[in-house]
Structure formats: C-alpha cells, structure tokens
Tab-separated table of C-alpha atoms in Angstrom:
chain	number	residue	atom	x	y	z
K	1	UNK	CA	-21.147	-54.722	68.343
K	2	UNK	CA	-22.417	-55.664	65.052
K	3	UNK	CA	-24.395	-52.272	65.044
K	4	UNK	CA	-21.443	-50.603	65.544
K	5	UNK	CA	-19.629	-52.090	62.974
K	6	UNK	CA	-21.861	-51.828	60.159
K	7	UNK	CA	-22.077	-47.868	60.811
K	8	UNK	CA	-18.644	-47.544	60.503
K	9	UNK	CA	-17.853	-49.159	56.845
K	10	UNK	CA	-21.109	-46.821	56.397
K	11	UNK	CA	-18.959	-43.525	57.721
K	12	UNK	CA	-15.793	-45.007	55.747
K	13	UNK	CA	-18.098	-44.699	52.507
K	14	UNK	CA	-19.737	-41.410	53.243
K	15	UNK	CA	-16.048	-40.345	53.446
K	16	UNK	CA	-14.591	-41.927	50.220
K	17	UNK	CA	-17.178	-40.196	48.588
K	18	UNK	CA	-16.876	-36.896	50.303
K	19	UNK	CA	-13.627	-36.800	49.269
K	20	UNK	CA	-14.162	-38.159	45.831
K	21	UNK	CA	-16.634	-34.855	45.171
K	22	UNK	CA	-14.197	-32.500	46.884
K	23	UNK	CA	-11.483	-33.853	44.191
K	24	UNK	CA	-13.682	-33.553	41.314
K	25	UNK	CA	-14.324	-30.247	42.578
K	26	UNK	CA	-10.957	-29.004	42.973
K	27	UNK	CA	-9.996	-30.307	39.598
K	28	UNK	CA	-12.895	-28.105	37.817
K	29	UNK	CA	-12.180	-24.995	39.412
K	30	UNK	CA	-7.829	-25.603	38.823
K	31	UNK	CA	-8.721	-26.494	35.286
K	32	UNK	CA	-11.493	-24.475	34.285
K	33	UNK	CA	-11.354	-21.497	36.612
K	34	UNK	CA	-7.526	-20.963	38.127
K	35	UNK	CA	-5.894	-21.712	34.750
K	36	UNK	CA	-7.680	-19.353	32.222
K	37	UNK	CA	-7.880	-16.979	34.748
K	38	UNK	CA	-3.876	-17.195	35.298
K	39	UNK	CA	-2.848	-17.661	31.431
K	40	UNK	CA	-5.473	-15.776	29.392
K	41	UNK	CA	-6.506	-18.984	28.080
K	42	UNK	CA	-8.668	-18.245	25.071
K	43	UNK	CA	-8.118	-15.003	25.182
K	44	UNK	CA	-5.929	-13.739	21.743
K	45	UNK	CA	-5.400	-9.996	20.398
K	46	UNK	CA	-4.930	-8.578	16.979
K	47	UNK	CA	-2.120	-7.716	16.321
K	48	UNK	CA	-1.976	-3.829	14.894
K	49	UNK	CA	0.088	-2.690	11.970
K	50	UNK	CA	3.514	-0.936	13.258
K	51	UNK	CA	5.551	-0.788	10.321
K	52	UNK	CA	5.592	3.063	9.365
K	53	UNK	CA	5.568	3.949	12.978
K	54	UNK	CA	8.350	6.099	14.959
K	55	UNK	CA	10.168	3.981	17.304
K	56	UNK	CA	9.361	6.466	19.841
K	57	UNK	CA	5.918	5.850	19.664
K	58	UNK	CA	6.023	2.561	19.560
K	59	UNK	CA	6.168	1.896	23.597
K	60	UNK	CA	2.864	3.540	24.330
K	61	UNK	CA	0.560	2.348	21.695
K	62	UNK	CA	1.729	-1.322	22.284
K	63	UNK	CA	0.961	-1.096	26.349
K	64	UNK	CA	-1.938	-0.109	25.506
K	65	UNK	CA	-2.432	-2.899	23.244
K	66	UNK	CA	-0.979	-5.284	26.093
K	67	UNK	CA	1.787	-6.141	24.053
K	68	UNK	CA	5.326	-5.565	23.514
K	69	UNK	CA	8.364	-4.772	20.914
K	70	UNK	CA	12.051	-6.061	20.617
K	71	UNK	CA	14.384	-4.431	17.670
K	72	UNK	CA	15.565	-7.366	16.090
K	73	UNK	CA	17.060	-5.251	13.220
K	74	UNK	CA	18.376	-2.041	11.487
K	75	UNK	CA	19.118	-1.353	8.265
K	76	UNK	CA	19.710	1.546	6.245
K	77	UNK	CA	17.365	3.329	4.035
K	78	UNK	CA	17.915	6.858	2.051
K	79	UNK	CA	13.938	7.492	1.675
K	80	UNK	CA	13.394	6.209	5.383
K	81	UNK	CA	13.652	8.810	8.601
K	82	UNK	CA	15.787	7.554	11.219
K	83	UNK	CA	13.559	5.563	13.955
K	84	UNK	CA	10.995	4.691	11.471
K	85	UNK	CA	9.794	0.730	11.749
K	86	UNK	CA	10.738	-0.427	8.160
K	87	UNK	CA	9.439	-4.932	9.295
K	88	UNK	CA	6.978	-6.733	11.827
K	89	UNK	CA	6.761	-10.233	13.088
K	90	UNK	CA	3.702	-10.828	13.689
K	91	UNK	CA	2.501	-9.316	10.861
K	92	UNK	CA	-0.578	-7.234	11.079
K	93	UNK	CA	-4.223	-9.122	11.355
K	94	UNK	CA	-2.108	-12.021	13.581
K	95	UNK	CA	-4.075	-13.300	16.519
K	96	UNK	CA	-1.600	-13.719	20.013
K	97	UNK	CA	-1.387	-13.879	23.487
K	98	UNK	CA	-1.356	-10.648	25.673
K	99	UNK	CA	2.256	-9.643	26.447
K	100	UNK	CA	3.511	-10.991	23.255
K	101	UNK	CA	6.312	-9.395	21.923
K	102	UNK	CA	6.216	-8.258	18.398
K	103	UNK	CA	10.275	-8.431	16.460
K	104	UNK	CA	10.881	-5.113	14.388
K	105	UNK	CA	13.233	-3.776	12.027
K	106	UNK	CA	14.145	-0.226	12.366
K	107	UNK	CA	15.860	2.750	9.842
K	108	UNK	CA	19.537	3.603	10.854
K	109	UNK	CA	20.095	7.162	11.665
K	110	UNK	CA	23.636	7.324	10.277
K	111	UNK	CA	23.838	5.858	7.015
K	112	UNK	CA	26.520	2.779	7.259
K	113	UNK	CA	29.861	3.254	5.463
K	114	UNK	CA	30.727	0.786	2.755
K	115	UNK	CA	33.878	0.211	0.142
K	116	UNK	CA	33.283	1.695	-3.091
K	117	UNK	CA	33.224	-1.073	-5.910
K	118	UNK	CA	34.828	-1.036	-9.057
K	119	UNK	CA	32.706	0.243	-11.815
K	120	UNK	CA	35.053	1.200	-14.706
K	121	UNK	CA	35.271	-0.521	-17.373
K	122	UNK	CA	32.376	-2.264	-17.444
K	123	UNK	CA	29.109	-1.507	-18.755
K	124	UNK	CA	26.869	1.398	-17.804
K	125	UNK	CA	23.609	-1.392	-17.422
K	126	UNK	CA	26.323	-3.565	-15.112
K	127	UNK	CA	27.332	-0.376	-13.189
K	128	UNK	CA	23.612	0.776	-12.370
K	129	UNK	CA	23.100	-2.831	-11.145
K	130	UNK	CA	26.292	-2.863	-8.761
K	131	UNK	CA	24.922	0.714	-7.329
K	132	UNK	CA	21.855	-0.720	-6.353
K	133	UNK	CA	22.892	-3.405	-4.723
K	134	UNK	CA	25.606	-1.552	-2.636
K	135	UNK	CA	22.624	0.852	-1.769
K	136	UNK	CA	23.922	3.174	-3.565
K	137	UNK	CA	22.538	5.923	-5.989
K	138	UNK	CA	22.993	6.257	-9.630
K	139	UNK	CA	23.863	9.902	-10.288
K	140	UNK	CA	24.581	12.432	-13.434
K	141	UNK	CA	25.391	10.097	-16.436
K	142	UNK	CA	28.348	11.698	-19.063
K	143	UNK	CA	28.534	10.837	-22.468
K	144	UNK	CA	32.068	11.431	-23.987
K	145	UNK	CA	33.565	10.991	-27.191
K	146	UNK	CA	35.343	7.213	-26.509
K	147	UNK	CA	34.817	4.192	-29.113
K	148	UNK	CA	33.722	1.886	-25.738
K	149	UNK	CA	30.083	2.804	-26.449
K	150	UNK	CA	28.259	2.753	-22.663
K	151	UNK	CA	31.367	1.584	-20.928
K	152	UNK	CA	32.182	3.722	-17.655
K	153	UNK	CA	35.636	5.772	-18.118
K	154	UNK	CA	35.552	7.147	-14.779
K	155	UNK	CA	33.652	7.082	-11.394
K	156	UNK	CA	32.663	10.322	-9.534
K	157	UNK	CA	31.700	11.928	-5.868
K	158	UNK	CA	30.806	15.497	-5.978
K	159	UNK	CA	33.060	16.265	-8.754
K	160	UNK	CA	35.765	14.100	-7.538
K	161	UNK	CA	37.198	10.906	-8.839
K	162	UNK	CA	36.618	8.126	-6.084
K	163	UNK	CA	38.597	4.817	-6.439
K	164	UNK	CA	37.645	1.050	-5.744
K	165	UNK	CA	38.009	0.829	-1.954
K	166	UNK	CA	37.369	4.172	-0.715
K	167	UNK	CA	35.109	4.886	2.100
K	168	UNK	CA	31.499	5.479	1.345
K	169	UNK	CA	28.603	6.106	2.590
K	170	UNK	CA	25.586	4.120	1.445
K	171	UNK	CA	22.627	6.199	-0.350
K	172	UNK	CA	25.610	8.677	-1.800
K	173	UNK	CA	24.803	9.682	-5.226
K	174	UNK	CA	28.276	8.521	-8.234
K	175	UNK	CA	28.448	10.148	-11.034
K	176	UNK	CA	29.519	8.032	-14.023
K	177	UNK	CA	31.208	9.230	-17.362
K	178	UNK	CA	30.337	6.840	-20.111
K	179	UNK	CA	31.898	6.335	-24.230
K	180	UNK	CA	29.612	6.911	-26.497
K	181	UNK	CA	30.695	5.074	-29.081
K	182	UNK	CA	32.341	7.944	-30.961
K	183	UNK	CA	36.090	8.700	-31.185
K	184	UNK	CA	37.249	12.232	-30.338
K	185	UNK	CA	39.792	12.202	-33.687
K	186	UNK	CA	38.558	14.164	-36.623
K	187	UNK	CA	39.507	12.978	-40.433
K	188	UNK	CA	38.820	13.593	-43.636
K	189	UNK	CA	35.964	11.392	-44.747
K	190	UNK	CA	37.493	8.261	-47.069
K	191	UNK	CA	36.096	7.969	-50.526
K	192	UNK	CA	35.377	4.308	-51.607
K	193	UNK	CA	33.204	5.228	-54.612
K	194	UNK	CA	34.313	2.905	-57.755
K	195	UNK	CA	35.739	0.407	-54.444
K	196	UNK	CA	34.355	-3.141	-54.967
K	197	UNK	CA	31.897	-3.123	-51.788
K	198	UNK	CA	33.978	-6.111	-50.056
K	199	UNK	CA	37.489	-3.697	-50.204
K	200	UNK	CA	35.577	-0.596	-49.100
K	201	UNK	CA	33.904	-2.418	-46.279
K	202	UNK	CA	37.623	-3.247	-45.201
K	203	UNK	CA	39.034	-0.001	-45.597
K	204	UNK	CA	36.355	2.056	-43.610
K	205	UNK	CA	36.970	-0.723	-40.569
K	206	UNK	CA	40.734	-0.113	-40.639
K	207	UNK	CA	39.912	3.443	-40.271
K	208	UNK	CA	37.638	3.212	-37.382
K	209	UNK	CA	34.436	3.442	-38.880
K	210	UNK	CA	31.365	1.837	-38.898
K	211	UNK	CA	29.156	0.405	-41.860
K	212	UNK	CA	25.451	2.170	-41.523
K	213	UNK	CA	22.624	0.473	-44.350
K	214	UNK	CA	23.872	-1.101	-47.362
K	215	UNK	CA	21.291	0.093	-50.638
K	216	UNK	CA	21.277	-2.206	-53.886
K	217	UNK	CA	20.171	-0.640	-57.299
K	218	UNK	CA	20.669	-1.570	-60.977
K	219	UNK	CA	23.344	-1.255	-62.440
K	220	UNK	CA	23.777	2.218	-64.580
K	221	UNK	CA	25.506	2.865	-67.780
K	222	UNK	CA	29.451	2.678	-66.754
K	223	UNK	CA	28.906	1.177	-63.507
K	224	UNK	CA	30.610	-2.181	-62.463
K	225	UNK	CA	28.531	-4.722	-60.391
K	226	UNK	CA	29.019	-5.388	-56.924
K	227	UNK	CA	31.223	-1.621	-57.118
K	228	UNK	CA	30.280	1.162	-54.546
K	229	UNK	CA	28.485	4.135	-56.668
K	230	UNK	CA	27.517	6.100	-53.746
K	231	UNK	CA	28.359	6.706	-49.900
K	232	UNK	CA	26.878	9.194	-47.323
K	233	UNK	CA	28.528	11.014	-45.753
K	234	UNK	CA	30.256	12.096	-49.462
K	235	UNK	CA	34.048	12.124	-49.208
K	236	UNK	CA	33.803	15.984	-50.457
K	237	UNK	CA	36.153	18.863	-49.966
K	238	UNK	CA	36.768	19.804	-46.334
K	239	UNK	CA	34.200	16.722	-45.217
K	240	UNK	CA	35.264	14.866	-41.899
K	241	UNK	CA	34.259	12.009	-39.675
K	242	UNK	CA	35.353	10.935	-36.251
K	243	UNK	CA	35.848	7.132	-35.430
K	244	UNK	CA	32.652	5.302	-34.746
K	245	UNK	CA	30.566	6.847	-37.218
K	246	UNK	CA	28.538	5.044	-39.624
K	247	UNK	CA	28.941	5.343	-43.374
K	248	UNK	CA	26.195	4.206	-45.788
K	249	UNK	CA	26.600	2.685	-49.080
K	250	UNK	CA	24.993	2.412	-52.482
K	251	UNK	CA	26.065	-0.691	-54.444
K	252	UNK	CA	25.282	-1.560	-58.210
K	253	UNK	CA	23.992	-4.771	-58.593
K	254	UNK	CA	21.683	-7.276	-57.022
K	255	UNK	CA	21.943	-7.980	-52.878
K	256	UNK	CA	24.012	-10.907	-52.739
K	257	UNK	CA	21.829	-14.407	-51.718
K	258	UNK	CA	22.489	-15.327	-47.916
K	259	UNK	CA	23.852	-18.478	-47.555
K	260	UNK	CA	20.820	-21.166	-46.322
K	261	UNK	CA	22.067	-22.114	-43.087
C-alpha cells in the first residue's frame, strides 16, 4: 500500500507540472502570437499627404493605404475648387495604426453668404483690413476730389452701392471710392506776399489750404523780417487752387530757433 501511495503524490506532480507548462504555453502564444496577430501590434503606416487632393479621390487611395477619412470641416476659399482637401490630422510623415482615420477639412462649393460691414468713413488701410477678414476681396480703388484724404465715401458691388447689412457672398470683389485729400471747389489763389508769415499761415488755413515747405533767406533791400516775400503757387491773374492744396512760402529773415524741449 505504501507502493501505491508514493506513485500517486508522484502522478499528482507529473500533473501540476503538466499543467504548469500547458499554462505557460498558452500564455506565450495569447500574448505573443493571438494578440499581434489580432491588433497589428507593431505594425504602424505612414501616413500620406492628402491635403490638395479631390474629395472624390480620397476613398480609394486611403483603402489602399488601409486607412480611412472623416470631414471634420469646410470652409470657404475663392482660389480653392470645390471638394479640394484644404487640412489633415495626422499630418503627413505620422506613423498609425491600420484603419486609422485621418480628420480633413474640405473647400465649400457654394461660397457662404455673409453681412456686408460698414466701411465708410473710415480709412482705406482699415477698410482693406475688414475685407480680408470677412473673406472678402478688395476691388477697384477711386480717388475723388474730398478733403478726407484715404477715407472711403462710398462702398460698391458691380457698380452698385451696397449698404452695411446686405447679403453677401464671401470672395465678392467691393469697390471703394476714397478722398483724396483735395476739395472739388476752385478759387482764386490768396496772395499773402508782404503778410507777416504767422497771419498768412492763418489765412491760407481758414481758406482750406495747406502749408507745403517754408524757405528762409536774407533779408533784401525793402523787405521786413519774418514778412512773406514769395509764395508758389503766385496769387497771379486768373490763378486758382482747390482746398487741400499746399502753398509754399519764402520768408525774409532767419528760421526761427525751436524751442528745446
């Protein structure tokens, strides 16, 4: 009976450790054979540059890639076709998994349609700025006679006046009409030769008109200092000037000493 008994704590063993190797066994080929085979484990792809692709395109060369897309996006774009992948995520040179899906933004075919902003009366430089950001395009610019130098008088669709708040599409060309500085009122041109320079300064302000380069010379026989003793354009028969213009001066005397600040 003692035979017996010793052979079978010896079978019990032989068993344990049967089963032991059959465990180990199992866990090696779940671990290192099921799962890579089942998830791809190690295995990544490139992923290719889409962006500049048609949308209907883009199916095909991904499955062949074994990956996929999803059109997170669309925006507009006036140099863009319609369709055309304007973003990625991933970006190109990425390493994934197969069956990845890669987010895209696409171009709109119909462009979106917007409020028009208010561009008048403000500057030209402010207007471009407000275009741009609206997506919008900067069309024909028209200088007219108006003493607001580059502010816009009047904003423009194909000839046509368009107010703030009017439908619009965006990537539409406006047309902006702009002062340039000048009035449109002609006048005779003011003499202030003989004028002491500070009273002819004033008087060709209160008429509109703007003070070009100031010249200083000595002082001739007959001439008062600090007196006007030339001006261009000359205040001659028939002359005339429209507001905005400059006028230059000659004054006798030495150029006064700015103060030291």
């Amino acid at each position: 009976m003692a035979f017996l008994k010793s052979d079978t704590w010896l079978d019990l063993v032989k068993h344990l450790v049967v089963i032991g190797l059959v465990s180990l066994l199992l866990l090696f080929l779940f671990f290192f054979v099921y799962l890579p085979v089942t998830t791809n484990h190690g295995e990544t792809i490139v992923v290719p540059k889409v962006t500049g692709m048609q949308l209907a395109d883009l199916e095909d060369y991904l499955d062949e890639r074994d990956l996929a897309y999803f059109v997170d996006d669309s925006s507009y774009s006036a140099t863009s076709r319609p369709g055309l992948v304007l973003t990625q995520e991933p970006r190109p040179g990425e390493k994934v998994k197969e069956g990845r899906k890669i987010y895209i933004s696409v171009a709109m075919k119909n462009p979106p349609v917007i409020k028009m902003p208010k561009l008048t009366d403000g500057s030209v430089k402010n207007a471009q700025m407000i275009l741009n950001s609206y997506d919008l395009v900067v069309g024909k610019l028209t200088l007219v006679p108006d003493l607001r130098q580059n502010a816009v008088l009047k904003q423009e669709v194909n000839g046509k006046e368009i107010k703030p708040g009017d439908p619009i599409t965006k990537g539409t060309k406006v047309d902006l009409t702009v002062g340039d500085g000048l009035g449109n009122q002609e006048f005779p041109v003011p003499s202030v030769v003989g004028m002491p320079a500070d009273e002819a300064t004033t008087l060709l302000a209160g008429q509109g008109l703007q003070i070009g380069e100031t010249f200083y010379q000595a002082p001739e026989a007959g001439q008062t200092e600090g007196t006007v003793v030339k001006q261009r354009p000359e205040a001659s028969s028939g002359a005339t000037i429209r507001s905005g213009q400059l006028v230059d001066l000659w004054v006798a005397g030495e150029e006064p000493l700015k103060p030291v600040k």
